[in-house]
Coordinates of C-alpha atoms in Angstrom, one line a residue:
X145 CA -72.9 -142.3 -30.0
X146 CA -73.2 -140.1 -26.8
X147 CA -72.0 -143.1 -24.8
X148 CA -69.0 -143.7 -27.0
X149 CA -67.3 -140.3 -26.8
X150 CA -67.1 -137.3 -24.6
X151 CA -69.7 -134.6 -25.2
X152 CA -68.8 -131.5 -27.1
X153 CA -68.8 -129.4 -24.0
X154 CA -66.7 -131.9 -22.1
X155 CA -64.1 -131.7 -24.8
X156 CA -64.2 -128.0 -25.6
X157 CA -65.8 -126.4 -22.6
X158 CA -62.5 -125.1 -21.1
X159 CA -61.5 -123.6 -24.4
X160 CA -64.9 -121.9 -24.9
X161 CA -64.9 -120.6 -21.4
X162 CA -61.4 -119.1 -21.9
X163 CA -62.6 -117.3 -25.1
X164 CA -65.6 -116.0 -23.2
X165 CA -63.4 -114.7 -20.3
X166 CA -61.1 -113.0 -22.8
X167 CA -64.2 -111.4 -24.5
X168 CA -65.4 -110.1 -21.1
X169 CA -62.0 -108.6 -20.4
X170 CA -62.2 -106.6 -23.7
X171 CA -65.8 -105.5 -22.9
X172 CA -64.7 -104.2 -19.5
X173 CA -62.1 -101.9 -21.2
X174 CA -65.1 -99.8 -22.3
X175 CA -65.9 -98.4 -18.8
X176 CA -62.1 -98.1 -18.3
X177 CA -61.9 -95.8 -21.3
X178 CA -64.7 -93.7 -19.8
X179 CA -62.9 -93.5 -16.5
X180 CA -59.7 -92.4 -18.2
X181 CA -61.7 -89.6 -20.0
X182 CA -63.2 -88.6 -16.6
X183 CA -59.7 -88.2 -15.2
X184 CA -58.7 -86.0 -18.1
X185 CA -61.9 -83.9 -17.6
X186 CA -61.0 -83.3 -14.0
X187 CA -57.5 -82.3 -15.1
X188 CA -59.0 -79.8 -17.5
X189 CA -61.3 -78.5 -14.8
X190 CA -58.2 -78.0 -12.6
X191 CA -56.5 -76.0 -15.3
X192 CA -59.6 -73.9 -15.8
X193 CA -59.6 -73.1 -12.1
X194 CA -55.9 -72.2 -12.2
X195 CA -56.4 -70.0 -15.2
X196 CA -59.4 -68.3 -13.6
X197 CA -57.5 -67.5 -10.3
X198 CA -54.4 -66.5 -12.3
X199 CA -56.5 -64.1 -14.4
X200 CA -57.4 -62.2 -11.2
X201 CA -53.8 -62.4 -9.7
X202 CA -51.2 -62.8 -12.4
X203 CA -50.2 -65.6 -14.7
X204 CA -46.8 -67.4 -14.8
X205 CA -44.1 -64.7 -15.2
X206 CA -41.1 -64.4 -17.5
X207 CA -38.7 -61.5 -16.8
X208 CA -36.6 -60.4 -19.8
X209 CA -33.8 -57.9 -19.5
X210 CA -33.1 -55.2 -18.9
X211 CA -32.1 -54.1 -22.4
X212 CA -31.8 -50.8 -24.3
X213 CA -33.9 -49.8 -27.3
X214 CA -31.9 -47.2 -29.2
X215 CA -33.7 -45.3 -32.0
X216 CA -31.7 -44.0 -35.0
X217 CA -32.3 -42.4 -38.3
X218 CA -31.4 -44.0 -41.6
X219 CA -31.1 -42.2 -44.8
X220 CA -32.4 -43.5 -48.1
X221 CA -33.2 -42.0 -51.5
X222 CA -36.7 -42.5 -52.9
X223 CA -37.7 -43.1 -56.5
X224 CA -37.7 -39.3 -57.2
X225 CA -34.1 -38.9 -55.9
X226 CA -35.2 -37.2 -52.8
X227 CA -33.2 -38.0 -49.6
X228 CA -35.6 -39.3 -46.9
X229 CA -35.0 -40.2 -43.2
X230 CA -36.7 -43.2 -41.6
X231 CA -36.7 -44.0 -37.9
X232 CA -35.4 -47.5 -37.0
X233 CA -34.5 -49.3 -33.8
X234 CA -31.5 -51.2 -32.5
X235 CA -31.2 -53.3 -29.4
X236 CA -28.3 -53.3 -26.9
X237 CA -27.8 -55.9 -24.2
X238 CA -26.0 -55.5 -20.9
X239 CA -22.5 -56.7 -20.2
X240 CA -23.7 -58.1 -16.8
X241 CA -27.1 -58.9 -15.4
X242 CA -27.4 -59.9 -11.7
X243 CA -30.7 -60.9 -10.3
X244 CA -31.1 -61.7 -6.6
X245 CA -34.5 -62.5 -5.2
X246 CA -36.9 -64.3 -3.0
X247 CA -40.1 -66.2 -3.9
X248 CA -42.9 -66.0 -1.3
X249 CA -45.4 -68.8 -2.1
X250 CA -49.1 -68.6 -1.3
X251 CA -51.5 -71.6 -1.6
X252 CA -55.0 -70.6 -2.5
X253 CA -58.1 -72.8 -2.7
X254 CA -61.0 -72.6 -5.1
X255 CA -63.6 -75.3 -4.5
X256 CA -61.6 -78.5 -4.1
X257 CA -58.7 -77.3 -6.1
X258 CA -55.5 -75.7 -4.8
X259 CA -53.5 -73.1 -6.7
X260 CA -49.9 -72.1 -6.1
X261 CA -49.4 -68.3 -6.3
X262 CA -46.4 -66.3 -5.3
X263 CA -45.0 -62.9 -4.6
X264 CA -41.4 -62.2 -5.5
X265 CA -39.0 -59.5 -4.4
X266 CA -36.2 -59.1 -7.0
X267 CA -33.2 -56.8 -7.3
X268 CA -31.9 -56.5 -10.8
X269 CA -28.5 -54.8 -11.4
X270 CA -25.6 -54.7 -13.8
X271 CA -23.9 -52.5 -16.3
X272 CA -23.7 -51.6 -20.0
X273 CA -20.3 -51.2 -21.6
X274 CA -19.7 -48.2 -24.0
X275 CA -21.6 -48.9 -27.2
X276 CA -19.6 -49.6 -30.3
X277 CA -21.9 -48.3 -33.1
X278 CA -19.3 -49.1 -35.7
X279 CA -20.2 -52.8 -35.3
X280 CA -23.6 -52.2 -36.9
X281 CA -22.4 -49.4 -39.2
X282 CA -24.3 -46.5 -37.6
X283 CA -22.9 -43.0 -37.1
X284 CA -23.4 -41.6 -33.6
X285 CA -24.9 -38.5 -35.0
X286 CA -27.8 -40.5 -36.4
X287 CA -28.7 -41.8 -33.0
X288 CA -31.7 -40.2 -31.2
X289 CA -30.0 -40.1 -27.8
X290 CA -32.9 -38.4 -26.1
X291 CA -35.2 -41.2 -27.0
X292 CA -33.1 -44.1 -25.7
X293 CA -35.1 -46.4 -23.4
X294 CA -34.1 -49.0 -20.8
X295 CA -36.7 -51.7 -21.1
X296 CA -37.6 -54.6 -18.8
X297 CA -39.8 -57.3 -20.3
X298 CA -42.5 -58.7 -17.9
X299 CA -44.9 -61.2 -19.4
X300 CA -47.9 -60.1 -17.3
X301 CA -47.9 -56.5 -16.1
X302 CA -50.8 -57.2 -13.7
X303 CA -48.2 -58.8 -11.5
X304 CA -46.3 -55.6 -10.8
X305 CA -47.1 -55.0 -7.1
X306 CA -45.3 -51.6 -6.7
X307 CA -44.1 -48.7 -8.8
X308 CA -40.7 -49.2 -10.2
X309 CA -37.9 -46.7 -10.2
X310 CA -34.6 -47.1 -12.1
X311 CA -31.3 -46.1 -10.8
X312 CA -29.2 -45.4 -13.9
X313 CA -25.6 -44.5 -13.0
X314 CA -26.8 -43.0 -9.7
X315 CA -29.6 -41.0 -11.3
X316 CA -33.1 -42.1 -10.4
X317 CA -36.1 -42.1 -12.8
X318 CA -39.6 -43.6 -12.8
X319 CA -40.4 -46.5 -15.1
X320 CA -43.6 -46.4 -17.2
X321 CA -45.7 -49.3 -18.6
X322 CA -44.9 -50.4 -22.2
X323 CA -42.2 -49.9 -24.7
X324 CA -41.8 -49.8 -28.5
X325 CA -42.6 -53.1 -30.3
X326 CA -39.8 -55.7 -30.0
X327 CA -39.4 -59.4 -30.3
X328 CA -37.6 -59.6 -26.9
X329 CA -40.9 -59.2 -25.0
X330 CA -44.5 -58.4 -25.7
X331 CA -45.1 -56.3 -22.5
X332 CA -43.2 -54.7 -19.7
X333 CA -42.0 -51.4 -18.4
X334 CA -39.4 -48.8 -19.6
X335 CA -37.8 -45.5 -18.8
X336 CA -36.3 -42.8 -20.9
X337 CA -32.6 -42.3 -20.0
X338 CA -31.6 -38.8 -19.1
X339 CA -28.0 -39.1 -20.0
X340 CA -27.9 -41.8 -22.6
X341 CA -25.2 -40.1 -24.7
X342 CA -22.7 -41.1 -22.0
X343 CA -22.9 -44.6 -23.4
X344 CA -20.6 -43.4 -26.2
X345 CA -17.7 -43.0 -23.9
X346 CA -18.2 -44.9 -20.6
X347 CA -19.9 -47.9 -18.9
X348 CA -23.2 -47.2 -17.3
X349 CA -24.6 -49.1 -14.3
X350 CA -28.2 -49.8 -13.5
X351 CA -30.3 -51.1 -10.6
X352 CA -34.0 -51.6 -10.1
X353 CA -36.1 -53.3 -7.6
X354 CA -39.1 -55.3 -8.8
X355 CA -41.9 -56.7 -6.7
X356 CA -43.7 -59.1 -8.9
X357 CA -46.7 -61.4 -8.4
X358 CA -47.3 -64.5 -10.4
X359 CA -48.6 -68.1 -10.4
X360 CA -46.8 -71.4 -10.6
X361 CA -43.7 -70.4 -12.5
X362 CA -41.0 -67.7 -12.6
X363 CA -38.7 -67.6 -15.6
X364 CA -35.9 -65.4 -16.7
X365 CA -34.4 -64.7 -20.1
X366 CA -30.6 -64.4 -20.0
X367 CA -29.8 -61.2 -21.9
X368 CA -26.6 -60.2 -20.1
X369 CA -23.2 -61.2 -21.5
X370 CA -22.9 -62.8 -18.1
X371 CA -26.2 -63.5 -16.3
X372 CA -26.2 -64.5 -12.7
X373 CA -29.5 -65.4 -10.9
X374 CA -30.0 -66.3 -7.3
X375 CA -33.3 -67.4 -5.9
X376 CA -34.5 -68.6 -2.6
X377 CA -37.9 -69.7 -1.3
X378 CA -39.7 -71.6 1.5
X379 CA -41.5 -73.8 -1.1
X380 CA -40.2 -77.4 -0.7
X381 CA -41.2 -78.8 -4.1
X382 CA -39.5 -76.8 -6.9
X383 CA -39.0 -78.0 -10.4
X384 CA -36.0 -76.3 -12.2
X385 CA -36.9 -76.1 -15.8
X386 CA -36.2 -74.3 -19.1
X387 CA -33.1 -74.0 -21.2
X388 CA -30.6 -74.0 -18.3
X389 CA -30.5 -75.9 -15.1
X390 CA -29.1 -74.3 -11.9
X391 CA -25.4 -74.3 -11.4
X392 CA -26.0 -74.9 -7.7
X393 CA -29.2 -75.7 -5.9
X394 CA -30.3 -77.0 -2.5
X395 CA -33.8 -78.4 -1.8
X396 CA -35.0 -79.3 1.7
X397 CA -38.4 -79.6 3.4
X398 CA -37.9 -76.0 4.5
X399 CA -37.5 -74.6 1.0
X400 CA -34.8 -74.2 -1.7
X401 CA -32.0 -72.0 -3.0
X402 CA -30.7 -72.0 -6.5
X403 CA -28.2 -70.1 -8.6
X404 CA -27.6 -69.9 -12.3
X405 CA -24.5 -68.6 -14.0
X406 CA -24.9 -68.2 -17.8
X407 CA -22.5 -66.9 -20.4
X408 CA -23.5 -65.4 -23.7
X409 CA -21.7 -68.3 -25.5
X410 CA -24.7 -70.5 -24.7
X411 CA -27.2 -68.3 -26.6
X412 CA -27.0 -67.4 -30.2
X413 CA -27.9 -63.7 -29.7
X414 CA -25.5 -60.7 -30.4
X415 CA -25.1 -58.0 -27.8
X416 CA -26.0 -55.3 -30.3
X417 CA -28.1 -55.6 -33.4
X418 CA -30.3 -53.5 -35.7
X419 CA -33.9 -54.4 -36.5
X420 CA -34.2 -58.1 -37.0
X421 CA -35.8 -61.0 -35.2
X422 CA -33.8 -62.9 -32.6
X423 CA -34.9 -66.2 -30.9
X424 CA -35.1 -64.9 -27.4
X425 CA -37.9 -67.0 -26.0
X426 CA -36.1 -70.3 -26.5
X427 CA -33.5 -69.4 -23.8
X428 CA -35.8 -68.8 -20.9
X429 CA -35.1 -70.7 -17.6
X430 CA -36.4 -70.7 -14.1
X431 CA -38.4 -72.5 -11.5
X432 CA -41.9 -74.0 -11.2
X433 CA -43.6 -74.4 -7.8
X434 CA -45.1 -77.8 -7.9
X435 CA -47.8 -79.2 -5.7
X436 CA -46.5 -82.0 -3.5
X437 CA -48.5 -84.7 -5.2
X438 CA -50.0 -84.5 -8.7
X439 CA -53.0 -86.8 -8.0
X440 CA -54.5 -86.6 -11.5
X441 CA -51.3 -87.7 -13.3
X442 CA -50.8 -90.6 -10.9
X443 CA -54.5 -91.6 -11.2
X444 CA -54.2 -91.5 -15.0
X445 CA -51.1 -93.7 -14.8
X446 CA -52.9 -96.1 -12.5
X447 CA -55.9 -96.4 -14.9
X448 CA -53.5 -97.4 -17.7
X449 CA -52.9 -100.6 -15.7
X450 CA -56.6 -101.5 -15.7
X451 CA -56.1 -104.2 -18.4
X452 CA -53.5 -105.9 -16.2
X453 CA -55.8 -105.8 -13.1
X454 CA -58.8 -107.2 -14.9
X455 CA -56.9 -109.8 -16.9
X456 CA -54.9 -111.3 -14.0
X457 CA -58.0 -111.3 -11.7
X458 CA -60.1 -113.1 -14.4
X459 CA -57.3 -115.6 -15.1
X460 CA -57.1 -116.4 -11.4
X461 CA -60.8 -117.0 -11.3
X462 CA -60.6 -119.1 -14.4
X463 CA -57.8 -121.2 -13.0
X464 CA -59.7 -121.7 -9.7
X465 CA -62.8 -122.6 -11.6
X466 CA -61.0 -125.1 -13.8
X467 CA -58.8 -126.7 -11.2
X468 CA -61.4 -126.9 -8.5
X469 CA -64.2 -128.0 -10.9
X470 CA -66.4 -125.2 -9.7
X471 CA -68.5 -123.3 -12.2
X472 CA -68.5 -119.5 -12.2
X473 CA -71.2 -117.7 -14.2
X474 CA -70.2 -115.1 -16.7
X475 CA -72.3 -112.5 -14.9
X476 CA -70.2 -113.1 -11.8
X477 CA -67.0 -112.4 -13.8
X478 CA -68.7 -109.1 -14.9
X479 CA -69.5 -108.1 -11.4
X480 CA -65.9 -108.7 -10.3
X481 CA -64.7 -106.7 -13.3
X482 CA -67.0 -103.8 -12.4
X483 CA -65.7 -103.8 -8.9
X484 CA -62.2 -103.5 -10.3
X485 CA -63.3 -100.6 -12.5
X486 CA -65.1 -98.8 -9.7
X487 CA -61.8 -98.8 -7.8
X488 CA -60.6 -96.1 -10.2
X489 CA -63.6 -93.8 -9.7
X490 CA -63.1 -94.2 -5.9
X491 CA -59.4 -93.4 -6.4
X492 CA -60.1 -90.3 -8.5
X493 CA -62.8 -88.9 -6.3
X494 CA -61.1 -89.5 -3.0
X495 CA -57.7 -88.2 -4.2
X496 CA -59.3 -84.8 -4.8
X497 CA -59.8 -84.5 -1.0
X498 CA -57.2 -86.7 0.7
X499 CA -54.3 -86.8 -1.8
X500 CA -53.3 -89.8 -3.9
X501 CA -51.6 -92.0 -1.4
X502 CA -54.4 -92.1 1.2
X503 CA -57.0 -92.4 -1.6
X504 CA -55.1 -95.4 -3.1
X505 CA -55.1 -97.1 0.3
X506 CA -58.8 -96.6 1.0
X507 CA -59.9 -97.5 -2.6
X508 CA -57.7 -100.6 -2.7
X509 CA -58.8 -101.9 0.7
X510 CA -62.4 -101.4 -0.2
X511 CA -62.1 -103.1 -3.5
X512 CA -60.1 -106.0 -2.2
X513 CA -62.5 -106.5 0.7
X514 CA -65.5 -106.5 -1.7
X515 CA -64.0 -108.9 -4.2
X516 CA -62.7 -111.3 -1.5
X517 CA -66.0 -111.5 0.3
X518 CA -67.8 -112.1 -3.0
X519 CA -65.3 -114.8 -3.9
X520 CA -66.0 -116.6 -0.6
X521 CA -69.7 -116.5 -1.3
X522 CA -69.1 -118.1 -4.7
X523 CA -66.7 -120.9 -3.8
X524 CA -67.5 -121.3 -0.1
X525 CA -63.9 -122.0 0.7
X526 CA -61.9 -119.7 3.0
X527 CA -58.6 -120.9 1.5
X528 CA -59.6 -119.6 -2.0
X529 CA -60.8 -116.3 -0.5
X530 CA -57.5 -115.9 1.4
X531 CA -55.5 -116.8 -1.7
X532 CA -57.3 -114.1 -3.7
X533 CA -56.9 -111.6 -0.8
X534 CA -53.1 -112.2 -1.0
X535 CA -53.0 -112.0 -4.7
X536 CA -55.0 -108.7 -5.0
X537 CA -53.0 -107.1 -2.1
X538 CA -49.8 -108.0 -3.9
X539 CA -51.1 -106.7 -7.2
X540 CA -52.2 -103.4 -5.8
X541 CA -49.0 -103.0 -3.9
X542 CA -47.0 -103.8 -7.0
X543 CA -48.9 -101.2 -9.1
X544 CA -48.5 -98.6 -6.3
X545 CA -44.7 -99.1 -6.3
X546 CA -44.7 -98.7 -10.1
X547 CA -46.6 -95.4 -9.9
X548 CA -44.2 -94.0 -7.3
X549 CA -41.1 -94.9 -9.4
X550 CA -39.9 -92.8 -12.3
X551 CA -36.8 -94.0 -14.1
X552 CA -37.0 -97.5 -12.7
X553 CA -40.7 -98.2 -13.4
X554 CA -40.0 -99.9 -16.7
X555 CA -37.4 -102.3 -15.3
X556 CA -39.3 -103.1 -12.2
X557 CA -42.5 -103.6 -14.2
X558 CA -40.9 -105.8 -16.7
X559 CA -39.4 -108.1 -14.0
X560 CA -42.8 -108.2 -12.2
X561 CA -44.7 -109.1 -15.4
X562 CA -42.1 -111.8 -16.2
X563 CA -42.6 -113.4 -12.8
X564 CA -46.4 -113.2 -13.2
X565 CA -46.2 -114.9 -16.6
X566 CA -44.0 -117.6 -15.2
X567 CA -46.6 -118.3 -12.4
X568 CA -49.5 -118.4 -14.9
X569 CA -47.6 -120.8 -17.1
X570 CA -46.7 -123.0 -14.2
X571 CA -50.3 -123.4 -13.0
X572 CA -51.8 -123.5 -16.5
X573 CA -49.9 -126.7 -17.2
X574 CA -52.3 -128.7 -15.0
X575 CA -55.3 -127.7 -17.1
X576 CA -56.7 -130.3 -19.5
X577 CA -57.5 -127.8 -22.3
X578 CA -59.0 -130.3 -24.7
X579 CA -60.8 -132.6 -22.3
X580 CA -58.5 -135.5 -23.2
X581 CA -58.7 -136.9 -19.6
X582 CA -62.4 -136.9 -19.7
X583 CA -62.4 -138.6 -23.1
X584 CA -60.1 -141.4 -21.8
X585 CA -62.2 -141.8 -18.7
X586 CA -65.3 -142.1 -20.9
X587 CA -63.6 -144.7 -23.2
X588 CA -62.5 -146.7 -20.2
X589 CA -66.0 -146.8 -18.9
X590 CA -67.3 -148.0 -22.3
X591 CA -64.7 -150.7 -22.4
X592 CA -65.5 -151.9 -18.9
X593 CA -69.2 -152.1 -19.8
X594 CA -68.4 -154.1 -22.9
X595 CA -66.3 -156.5 -20.9
X596 CA -69.1 -157.0 -18.4
X597 CA -71.5 -157.9 -21.2

């Protein structure tokens, strides 16, 4: 019977080997998952270091205001018919808010991590129009004018570098930490106004200078009926974020300038309101000082292509093994797969010291060299080793380009995968998947032997 038909392995060996290769690909996704988790752990460690340094300097800052908090008395009759007075608070926002400032970045290091800190020098000025209390149904006689405060919200008071003084209509006064509870800001500074009653009849101007420290981001909340912000800095990698983008901005390798012009129509907040919650936080905008290369996010994106790396390399080995009639042991597949996985740990560890680009170059060259030399030791043919060298170099180069791209990554990647699939389909057509050729050869041999007898 064995001489009349091809053996089971001859008929189904290629199919079984392809199933085994596919199984090994899935197995190697296990260390890949651990590597991905390792990248996230390093990201978390970086955030912990940033939070630790920020806690001793100042965290990301949001400047809100200035705005006026105006207390007033409201009459009501209790259950016994007695007239009572209760103290309430209303908020009044400025007609104009002009902020002009400079961000001075500082790069600090803690262990292998770098943290972006800054000092800012801000001038905040503008004016308040005469207050129209009739809009909220309050009699001027019920207002506690001697308790009116101008408040400036600052998200982290530890960042205040110098004492603040307020110039209110050409009258100077010191600002103190804190103000009455409000939903505009949770912390900041305020000053009692010496001539607040003048708001009934005339516009009042204000100006204050703020030297503020922070880390990573500086945001503003547009409380003016017209808010104008101008910022400049020597930091070359800004990210303009928040509810509003700059009206104008310029970014060069020497720094950036940006300006925002925001009208009150773009925010659903009245200029004057009594007690009641307003959604202030949702309108913040500003700038984030980015580090030039976010190596962890790029490394994480690279690890997500691990399945593509392993599958294509294994398929290439499988095609060479099948077409060249050279057997490759499953353990040799595993060793090649582990080399591909170690590439990511090399990339992660090196990028913490050299940056992503140099780390990618070193890790890819080392991995390609290792796999190419190992391939030559298996097949003993320089042509096969060179072909694998070209293939891996092209694959690593292709992935590197994908990582660098943003909007075009999907298009470029889809085209690349389509071309790779076409190449795989072209070369796989030469494979005798069911051993039919071997079966025909065996049958011809049997027929020849029969004829000879």
